[in-house]
PDB file of C-alpha atoms in Angstrom:
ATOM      1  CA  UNK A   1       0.000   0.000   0.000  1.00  0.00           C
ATOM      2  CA  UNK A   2       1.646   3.077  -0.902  1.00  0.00           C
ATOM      3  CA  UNK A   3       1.664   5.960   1.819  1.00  0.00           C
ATOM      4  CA  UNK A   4       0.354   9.771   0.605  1.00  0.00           C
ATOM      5  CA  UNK A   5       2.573  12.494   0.806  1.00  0.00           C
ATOM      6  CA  UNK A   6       1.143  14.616   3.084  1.00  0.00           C
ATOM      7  CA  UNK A   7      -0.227  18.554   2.004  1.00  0.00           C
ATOM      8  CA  UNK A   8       2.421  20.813   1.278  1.00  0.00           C
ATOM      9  CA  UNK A   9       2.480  23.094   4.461  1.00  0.00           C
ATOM     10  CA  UNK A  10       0.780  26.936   4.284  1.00  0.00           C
ATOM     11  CA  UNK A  11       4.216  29.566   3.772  1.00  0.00           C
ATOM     12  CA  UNK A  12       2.792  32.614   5.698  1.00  0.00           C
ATOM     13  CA  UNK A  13       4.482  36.326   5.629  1.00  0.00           C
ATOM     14  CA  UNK A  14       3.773  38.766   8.011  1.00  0.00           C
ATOM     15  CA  UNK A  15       4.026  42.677   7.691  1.00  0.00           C
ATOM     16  CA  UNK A  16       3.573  43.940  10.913  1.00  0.00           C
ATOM     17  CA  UNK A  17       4.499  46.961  12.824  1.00  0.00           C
ATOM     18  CA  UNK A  18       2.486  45.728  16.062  1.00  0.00           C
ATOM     19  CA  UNK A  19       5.214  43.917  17.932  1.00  0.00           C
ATOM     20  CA  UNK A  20       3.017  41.763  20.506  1.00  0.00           C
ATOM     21  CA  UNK A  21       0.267  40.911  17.502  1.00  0.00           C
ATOM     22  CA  UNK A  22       3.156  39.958  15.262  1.00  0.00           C
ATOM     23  CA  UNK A  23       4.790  37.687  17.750  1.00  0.00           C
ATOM     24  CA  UNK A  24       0.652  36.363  18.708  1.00  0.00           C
ATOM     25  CA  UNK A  25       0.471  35.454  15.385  1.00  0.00           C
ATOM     26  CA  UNK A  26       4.218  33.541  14.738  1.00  0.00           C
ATOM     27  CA  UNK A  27       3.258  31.277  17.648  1.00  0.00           C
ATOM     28  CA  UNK A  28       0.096  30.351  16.840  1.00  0.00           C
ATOM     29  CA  UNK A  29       1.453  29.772  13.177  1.00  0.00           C
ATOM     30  CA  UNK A  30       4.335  27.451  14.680  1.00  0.00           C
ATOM     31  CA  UNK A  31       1.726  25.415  16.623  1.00  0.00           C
ATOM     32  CA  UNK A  32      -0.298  24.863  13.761  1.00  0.00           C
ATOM     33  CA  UNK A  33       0.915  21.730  11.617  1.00  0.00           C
ATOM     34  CA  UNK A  34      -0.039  22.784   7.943  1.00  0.00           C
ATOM     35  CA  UNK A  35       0.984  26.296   8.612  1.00  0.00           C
ATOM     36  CA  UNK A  36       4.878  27.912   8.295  1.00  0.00           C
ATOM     37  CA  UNK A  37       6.194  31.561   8.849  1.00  0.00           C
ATOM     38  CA  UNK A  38       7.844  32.358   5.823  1.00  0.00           C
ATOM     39  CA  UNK A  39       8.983  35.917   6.724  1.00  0.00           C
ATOM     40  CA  UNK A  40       8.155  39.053   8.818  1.00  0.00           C
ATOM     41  CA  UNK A  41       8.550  42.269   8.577  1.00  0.00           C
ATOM     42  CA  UNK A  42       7.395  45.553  10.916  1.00  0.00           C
ATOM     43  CA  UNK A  43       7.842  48.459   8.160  1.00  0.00           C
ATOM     44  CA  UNK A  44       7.187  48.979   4.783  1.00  0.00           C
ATOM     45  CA  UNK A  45      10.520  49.451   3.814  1.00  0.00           C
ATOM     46  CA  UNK A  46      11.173  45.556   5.549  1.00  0.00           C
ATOM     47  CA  UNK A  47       8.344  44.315   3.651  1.00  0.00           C
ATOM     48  CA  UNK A  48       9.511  45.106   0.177  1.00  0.00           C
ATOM     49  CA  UNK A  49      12.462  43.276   1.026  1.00  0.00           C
ATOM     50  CA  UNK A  50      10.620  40.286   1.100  1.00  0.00           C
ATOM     51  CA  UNK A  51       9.167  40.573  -1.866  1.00  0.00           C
ATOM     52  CA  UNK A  52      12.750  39.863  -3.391  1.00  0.00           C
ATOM     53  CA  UNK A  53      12.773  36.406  -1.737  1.00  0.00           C
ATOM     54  CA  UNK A  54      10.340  33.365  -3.128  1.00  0.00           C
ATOM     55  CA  UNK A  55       6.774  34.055  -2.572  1.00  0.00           C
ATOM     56  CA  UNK A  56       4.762  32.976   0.388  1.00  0.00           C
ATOM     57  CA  UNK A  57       1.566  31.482  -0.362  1.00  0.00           C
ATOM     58  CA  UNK A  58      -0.519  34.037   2.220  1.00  0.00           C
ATOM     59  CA  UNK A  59       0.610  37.386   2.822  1.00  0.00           C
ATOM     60  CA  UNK A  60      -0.659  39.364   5.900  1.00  0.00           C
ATOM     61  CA  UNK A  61      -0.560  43.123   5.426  1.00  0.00           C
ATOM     62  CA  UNK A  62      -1.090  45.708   8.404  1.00  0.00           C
ATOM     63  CA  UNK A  63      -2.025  48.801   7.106  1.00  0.00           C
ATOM     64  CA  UNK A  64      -0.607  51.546   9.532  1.00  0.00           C
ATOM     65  CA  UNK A  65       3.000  51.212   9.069  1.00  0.00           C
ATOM     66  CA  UNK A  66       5.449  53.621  10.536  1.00  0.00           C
ATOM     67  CA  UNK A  67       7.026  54.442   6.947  1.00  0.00           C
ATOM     68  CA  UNK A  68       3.958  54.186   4.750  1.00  0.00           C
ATOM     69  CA  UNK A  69       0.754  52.582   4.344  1.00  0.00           C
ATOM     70  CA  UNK A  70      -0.025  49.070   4.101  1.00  0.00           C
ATOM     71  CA  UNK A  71      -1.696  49.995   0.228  1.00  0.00           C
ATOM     72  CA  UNK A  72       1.481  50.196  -1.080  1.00  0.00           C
ATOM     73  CA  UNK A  73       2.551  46.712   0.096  1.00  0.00           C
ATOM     74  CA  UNK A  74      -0.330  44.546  -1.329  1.00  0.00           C
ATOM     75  CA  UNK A  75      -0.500  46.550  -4.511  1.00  0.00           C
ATOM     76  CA  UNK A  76       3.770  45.665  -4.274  1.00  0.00           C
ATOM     77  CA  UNK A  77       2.854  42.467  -3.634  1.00  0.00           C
ATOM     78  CA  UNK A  78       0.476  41.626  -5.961  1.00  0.00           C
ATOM     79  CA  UNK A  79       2.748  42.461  -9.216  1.00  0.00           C
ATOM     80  CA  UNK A  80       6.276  40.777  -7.408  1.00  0.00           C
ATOM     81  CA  UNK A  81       3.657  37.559  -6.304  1.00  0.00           C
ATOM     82  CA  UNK A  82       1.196  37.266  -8.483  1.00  0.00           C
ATOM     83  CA  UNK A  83       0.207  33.745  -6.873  1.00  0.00           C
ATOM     84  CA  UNK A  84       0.562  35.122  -3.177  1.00  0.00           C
ATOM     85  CA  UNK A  85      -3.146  35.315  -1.545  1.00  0.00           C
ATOM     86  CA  UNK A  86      -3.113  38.603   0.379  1.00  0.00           C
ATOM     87  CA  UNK A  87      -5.134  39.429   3.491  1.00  0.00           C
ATOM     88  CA  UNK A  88      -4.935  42.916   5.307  1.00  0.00           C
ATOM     89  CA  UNK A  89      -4.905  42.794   9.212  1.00  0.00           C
ATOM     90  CA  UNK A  90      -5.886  46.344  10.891  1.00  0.00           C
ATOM     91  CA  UNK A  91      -7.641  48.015  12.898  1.00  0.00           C
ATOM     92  CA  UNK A  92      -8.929  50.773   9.972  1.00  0.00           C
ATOM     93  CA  UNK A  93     -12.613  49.619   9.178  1.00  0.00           C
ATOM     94  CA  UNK A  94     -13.874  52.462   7.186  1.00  0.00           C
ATOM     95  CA  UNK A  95     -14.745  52.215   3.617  1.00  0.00           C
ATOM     96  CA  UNK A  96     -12.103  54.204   1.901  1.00  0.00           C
ATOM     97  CA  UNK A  97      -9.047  51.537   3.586  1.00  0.00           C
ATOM     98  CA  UNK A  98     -10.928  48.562   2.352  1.00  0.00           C
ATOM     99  CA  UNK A  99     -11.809  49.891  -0.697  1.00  0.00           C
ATOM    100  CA  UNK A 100      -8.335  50.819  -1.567  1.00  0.00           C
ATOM    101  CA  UNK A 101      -7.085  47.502  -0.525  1.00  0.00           C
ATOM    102  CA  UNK A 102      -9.255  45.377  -2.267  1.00  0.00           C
ATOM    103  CA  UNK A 103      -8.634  47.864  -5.306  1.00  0.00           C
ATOM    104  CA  UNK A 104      -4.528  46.960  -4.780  1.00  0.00           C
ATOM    105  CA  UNK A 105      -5.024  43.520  -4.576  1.00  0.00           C
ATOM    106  CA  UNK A 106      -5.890  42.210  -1.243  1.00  0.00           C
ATOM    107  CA  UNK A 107      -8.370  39.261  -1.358  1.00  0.00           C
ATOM    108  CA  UNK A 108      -9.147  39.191   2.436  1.00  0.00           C
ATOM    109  CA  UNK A 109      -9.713  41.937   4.944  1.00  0.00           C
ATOM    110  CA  UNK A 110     -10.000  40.907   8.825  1.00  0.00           C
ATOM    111  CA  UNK A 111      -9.913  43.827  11.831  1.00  0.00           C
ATOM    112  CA  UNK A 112      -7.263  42.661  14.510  1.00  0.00           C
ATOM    113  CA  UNK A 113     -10.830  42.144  16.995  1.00  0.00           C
ATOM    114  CA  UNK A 114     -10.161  38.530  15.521  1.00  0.00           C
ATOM    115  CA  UNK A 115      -8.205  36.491  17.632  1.00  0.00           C
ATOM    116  CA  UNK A 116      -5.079  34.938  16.118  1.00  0.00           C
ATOM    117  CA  UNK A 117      -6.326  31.532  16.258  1.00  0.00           C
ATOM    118  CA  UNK A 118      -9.559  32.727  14.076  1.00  0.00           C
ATOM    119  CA  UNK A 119      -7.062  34.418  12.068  1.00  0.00           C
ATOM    120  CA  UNK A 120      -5.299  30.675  11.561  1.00  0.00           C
ATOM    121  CA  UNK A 121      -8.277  29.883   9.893  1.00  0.00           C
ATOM    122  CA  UNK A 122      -8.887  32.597   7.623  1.00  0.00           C
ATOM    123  CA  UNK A 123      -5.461  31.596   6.446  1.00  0.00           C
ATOM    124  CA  UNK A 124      -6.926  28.486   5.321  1.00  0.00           C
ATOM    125  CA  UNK A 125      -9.360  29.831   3.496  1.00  0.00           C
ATOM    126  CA  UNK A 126      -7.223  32.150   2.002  1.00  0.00           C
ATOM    127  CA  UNK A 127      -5.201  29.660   0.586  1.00  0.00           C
ATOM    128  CA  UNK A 128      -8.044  27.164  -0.617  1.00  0.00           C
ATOM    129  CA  UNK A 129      -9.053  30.154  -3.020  1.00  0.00           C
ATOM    130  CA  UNK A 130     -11.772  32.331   0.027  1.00  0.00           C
ATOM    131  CA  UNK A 131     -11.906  35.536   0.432  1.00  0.00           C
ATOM    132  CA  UNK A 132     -12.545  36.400   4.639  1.00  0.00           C
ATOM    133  CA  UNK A 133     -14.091  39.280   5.396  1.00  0.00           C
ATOM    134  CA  UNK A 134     -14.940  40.285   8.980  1.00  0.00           C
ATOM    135  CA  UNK A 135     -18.738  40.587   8.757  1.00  0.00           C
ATOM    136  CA  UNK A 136     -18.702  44.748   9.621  1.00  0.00           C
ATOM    137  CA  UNK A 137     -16.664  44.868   6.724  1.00  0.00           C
ATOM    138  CA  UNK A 138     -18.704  42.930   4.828  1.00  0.00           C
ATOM    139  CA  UNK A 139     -21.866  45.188   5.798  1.00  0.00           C
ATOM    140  CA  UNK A 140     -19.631  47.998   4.311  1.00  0.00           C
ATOM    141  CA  UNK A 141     -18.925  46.569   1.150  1.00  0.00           C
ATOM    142  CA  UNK A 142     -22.598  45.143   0.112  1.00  0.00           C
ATOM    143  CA  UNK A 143     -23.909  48.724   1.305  1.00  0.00           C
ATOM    144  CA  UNK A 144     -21.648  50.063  -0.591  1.00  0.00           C
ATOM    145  CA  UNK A 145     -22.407  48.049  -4.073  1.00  0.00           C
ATOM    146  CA  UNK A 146     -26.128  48.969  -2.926  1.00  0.00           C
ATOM    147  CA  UNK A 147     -25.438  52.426  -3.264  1.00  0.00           C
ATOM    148  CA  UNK A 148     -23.716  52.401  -6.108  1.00  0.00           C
ATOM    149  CA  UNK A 149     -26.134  49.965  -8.030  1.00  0.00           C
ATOM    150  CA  UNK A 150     -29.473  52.823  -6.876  1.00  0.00           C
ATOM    151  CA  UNK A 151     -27.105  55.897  -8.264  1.00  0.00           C
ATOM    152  CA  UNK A 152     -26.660  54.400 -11.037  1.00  0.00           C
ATOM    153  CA  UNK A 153     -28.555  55.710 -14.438  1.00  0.00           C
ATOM    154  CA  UNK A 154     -31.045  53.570 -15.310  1.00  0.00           C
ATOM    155  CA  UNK A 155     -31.120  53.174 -19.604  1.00  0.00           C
ATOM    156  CA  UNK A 156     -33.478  55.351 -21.498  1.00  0.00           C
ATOM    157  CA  UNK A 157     -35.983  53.123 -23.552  1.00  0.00           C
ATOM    158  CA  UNK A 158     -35.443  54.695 -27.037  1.00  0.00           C
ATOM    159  CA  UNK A 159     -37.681  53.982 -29.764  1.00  0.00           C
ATOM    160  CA  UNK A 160     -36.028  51.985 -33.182  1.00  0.00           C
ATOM    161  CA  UNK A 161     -37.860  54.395 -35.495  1.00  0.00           C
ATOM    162  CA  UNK A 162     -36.710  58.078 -35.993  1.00  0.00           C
ATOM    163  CA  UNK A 163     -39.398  60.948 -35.108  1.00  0.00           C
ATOM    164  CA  UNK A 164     -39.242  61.322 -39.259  1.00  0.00           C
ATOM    165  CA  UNK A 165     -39.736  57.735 -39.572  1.00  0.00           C
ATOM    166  CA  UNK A 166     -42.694  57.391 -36.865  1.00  0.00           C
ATOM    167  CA  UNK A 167     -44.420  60.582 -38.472  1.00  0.00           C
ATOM    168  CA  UNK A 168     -44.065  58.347 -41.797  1.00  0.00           C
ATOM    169  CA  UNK A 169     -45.402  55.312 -40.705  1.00  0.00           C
ATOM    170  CA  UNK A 170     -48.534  57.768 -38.439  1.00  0.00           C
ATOM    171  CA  UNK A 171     -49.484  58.924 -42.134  1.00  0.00           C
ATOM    172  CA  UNK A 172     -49.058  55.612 -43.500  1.00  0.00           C
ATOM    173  CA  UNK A 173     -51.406  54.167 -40.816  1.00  0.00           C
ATOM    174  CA  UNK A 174     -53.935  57.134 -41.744  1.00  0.00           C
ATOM    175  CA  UNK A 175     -54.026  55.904 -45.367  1.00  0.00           C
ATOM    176  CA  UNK A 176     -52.290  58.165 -46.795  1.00  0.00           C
ATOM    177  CA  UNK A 177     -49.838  57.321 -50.014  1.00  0.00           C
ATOM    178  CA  UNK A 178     -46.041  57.741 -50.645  1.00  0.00           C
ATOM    179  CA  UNK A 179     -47.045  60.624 -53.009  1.00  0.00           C
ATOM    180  CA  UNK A 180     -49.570  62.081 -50.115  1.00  0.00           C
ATOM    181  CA  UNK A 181     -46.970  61.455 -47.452  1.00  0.00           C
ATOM    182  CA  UNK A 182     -44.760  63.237 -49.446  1.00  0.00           C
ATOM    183  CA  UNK A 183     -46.401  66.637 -50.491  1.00  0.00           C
ATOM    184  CA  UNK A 184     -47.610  66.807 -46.860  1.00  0.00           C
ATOM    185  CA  UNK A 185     -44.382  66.615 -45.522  1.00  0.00           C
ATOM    186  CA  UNK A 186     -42.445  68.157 -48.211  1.00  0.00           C
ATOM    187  CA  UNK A 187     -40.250  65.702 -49.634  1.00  0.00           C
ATOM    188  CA  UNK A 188     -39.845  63.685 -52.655  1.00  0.00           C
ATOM    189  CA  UNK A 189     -41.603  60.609 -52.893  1.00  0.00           C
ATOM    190  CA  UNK A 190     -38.127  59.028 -53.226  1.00  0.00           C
ATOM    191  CA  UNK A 191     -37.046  60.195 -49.920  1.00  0.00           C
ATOM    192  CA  UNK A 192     -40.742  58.760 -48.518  1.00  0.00           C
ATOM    193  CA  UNK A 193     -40.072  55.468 -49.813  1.00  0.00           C
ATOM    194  CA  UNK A 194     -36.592  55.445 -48.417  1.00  0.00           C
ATOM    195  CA  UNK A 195     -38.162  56.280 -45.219  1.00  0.00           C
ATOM    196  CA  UNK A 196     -40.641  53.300 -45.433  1.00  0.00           C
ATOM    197  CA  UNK A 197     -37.291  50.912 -46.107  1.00  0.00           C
ATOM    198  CA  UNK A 198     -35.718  52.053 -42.948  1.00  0.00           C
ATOM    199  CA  UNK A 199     -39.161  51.575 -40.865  1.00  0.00           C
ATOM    200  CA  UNK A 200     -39.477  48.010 -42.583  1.00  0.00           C
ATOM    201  CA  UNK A 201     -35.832  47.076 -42.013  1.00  0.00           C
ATOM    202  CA  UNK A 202     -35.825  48.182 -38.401  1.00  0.00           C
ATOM    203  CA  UNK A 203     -39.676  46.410 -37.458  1.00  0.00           C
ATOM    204  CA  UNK A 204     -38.466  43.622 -39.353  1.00  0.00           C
ATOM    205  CA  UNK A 205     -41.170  43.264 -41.569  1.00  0.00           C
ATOM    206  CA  UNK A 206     -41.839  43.238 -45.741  1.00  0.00           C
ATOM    207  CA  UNK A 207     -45.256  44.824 -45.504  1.00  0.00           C
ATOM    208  CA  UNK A 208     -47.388  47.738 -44.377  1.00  0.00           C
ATOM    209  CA  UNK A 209     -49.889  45.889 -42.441  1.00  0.00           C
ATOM    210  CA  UNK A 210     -47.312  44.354 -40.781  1.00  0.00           C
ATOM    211  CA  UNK A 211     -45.589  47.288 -39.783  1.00  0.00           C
ATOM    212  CA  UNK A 212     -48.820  48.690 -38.221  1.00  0.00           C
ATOM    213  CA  UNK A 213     -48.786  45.904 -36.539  1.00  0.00           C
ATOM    214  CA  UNK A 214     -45.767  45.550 -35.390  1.00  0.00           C
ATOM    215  CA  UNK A 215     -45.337  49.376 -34.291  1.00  0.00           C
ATOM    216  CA  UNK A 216     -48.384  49.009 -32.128  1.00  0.00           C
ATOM    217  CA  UNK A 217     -47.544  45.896 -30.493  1.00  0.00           C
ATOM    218  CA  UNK A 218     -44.125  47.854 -29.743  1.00  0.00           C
ATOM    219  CA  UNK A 219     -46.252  50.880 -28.616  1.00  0.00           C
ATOM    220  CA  UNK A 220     -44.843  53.121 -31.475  1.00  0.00           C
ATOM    221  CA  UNK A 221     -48.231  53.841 -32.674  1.00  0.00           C
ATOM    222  CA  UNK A 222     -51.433  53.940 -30.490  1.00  0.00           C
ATOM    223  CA  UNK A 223     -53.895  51.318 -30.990  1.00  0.00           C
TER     224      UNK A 223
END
């Protein structure tokens, strides 16, 4: 019976200015079996040096750094590890940081209220292709879309016939012939019939009757 290899483990970076979260976080990541500290880092500066060693599978990104913000790291990070999951860890919840991180590239966005262990399994998820959110963040983002989706423009309904073409095809409805149509509205009865092309080709249809039809059922023309 042959034995399976076991799961690759988790390679987890850390950029982290918070000393005693940083060093919560490395031990519950050495106690954890599928899960491996690949790196830390407590400034921006730090971080970007890590990006010049061999990617870590999860990256976790505070957001208040001492030398910069957190935004420039993931959207770093995303170009330099294109297959690195990243997930910010802060204690900014408004809508402009998550906004701005999901914009750069982060695919998870937890508020350090989660304890490390929870954190552990975000990780997870992270990895297996999720996307954790902590659920006031969540709230944010779905209000957000909401808001966006109600401002939004709804789309005109415009008509398929020109107002030339639907005062054609009113006339042509009232009996009235190409020649009629066309001393009433001043035009040559060439220029009618071209109309009458257009208001066939656009209705789809090969005859007059139809076109009636078809206007009304469209409500071009009332009934």
């Amino acid at each position: 019976m042959l034995n399976s290899a076991p799961p690759s483990p988790i390679h987890v970076a850390i950029v982290e200015d918070d000393l005693r979260f940083s060093a919560e976080l490395a031990q519950v990541l050495q106690e954890a079996p599928d899960l491996r500290l690949a790196g830390s880092a407590e400034t921006l500066a730090e971080g970007l040096a890590l990006l010049e060693r061999p990617p870590a599978d999860v990256l976790l990104v505070d957001l208040g750094l001492p030398d910069g913000s957190g935004i420039e790291m993931i959207r770093s990070a995303a170009v330099k590890w294109p297959s690195c999951s990243i997930m910010v860890s802060t204690n900014f919840g408004d809508e402009t940081h998550v906004m701005r991180s999901i914009e750069a590239g982060a695919s998870g966005y937890l508020l350090k209220d989660s304890s490390p262990s929870r954190i552990t399994e975000e990780i997870r998820s992270l990895a297996s292709g999720g996307s954790p959110i902590s659920p006031i963040i969540a709230r944010q983002v779905l209000a957000r879309f909401r808001q966006r989706s109600a401002a939004a423009p709804q789309p005109e309904e415009t008509s398929p016939l020109s107002a030339r073409e639907k005062e054609v095809l009113d006339l042509i409805t009232k009996g009235y012939t190409a020649q009629e149509i066309a001393r009433l509205m001043q035009l040559s009865h060439f220029t009618v019939r071209t109309f009458v092309r257009r208001i066939y080709g656009k209705l789809k249809v090969t005859s007059k009757a139809e076109a009636i039809f078809e206007a009304r059922s469209q409500g071009l023309l009332p009934d």
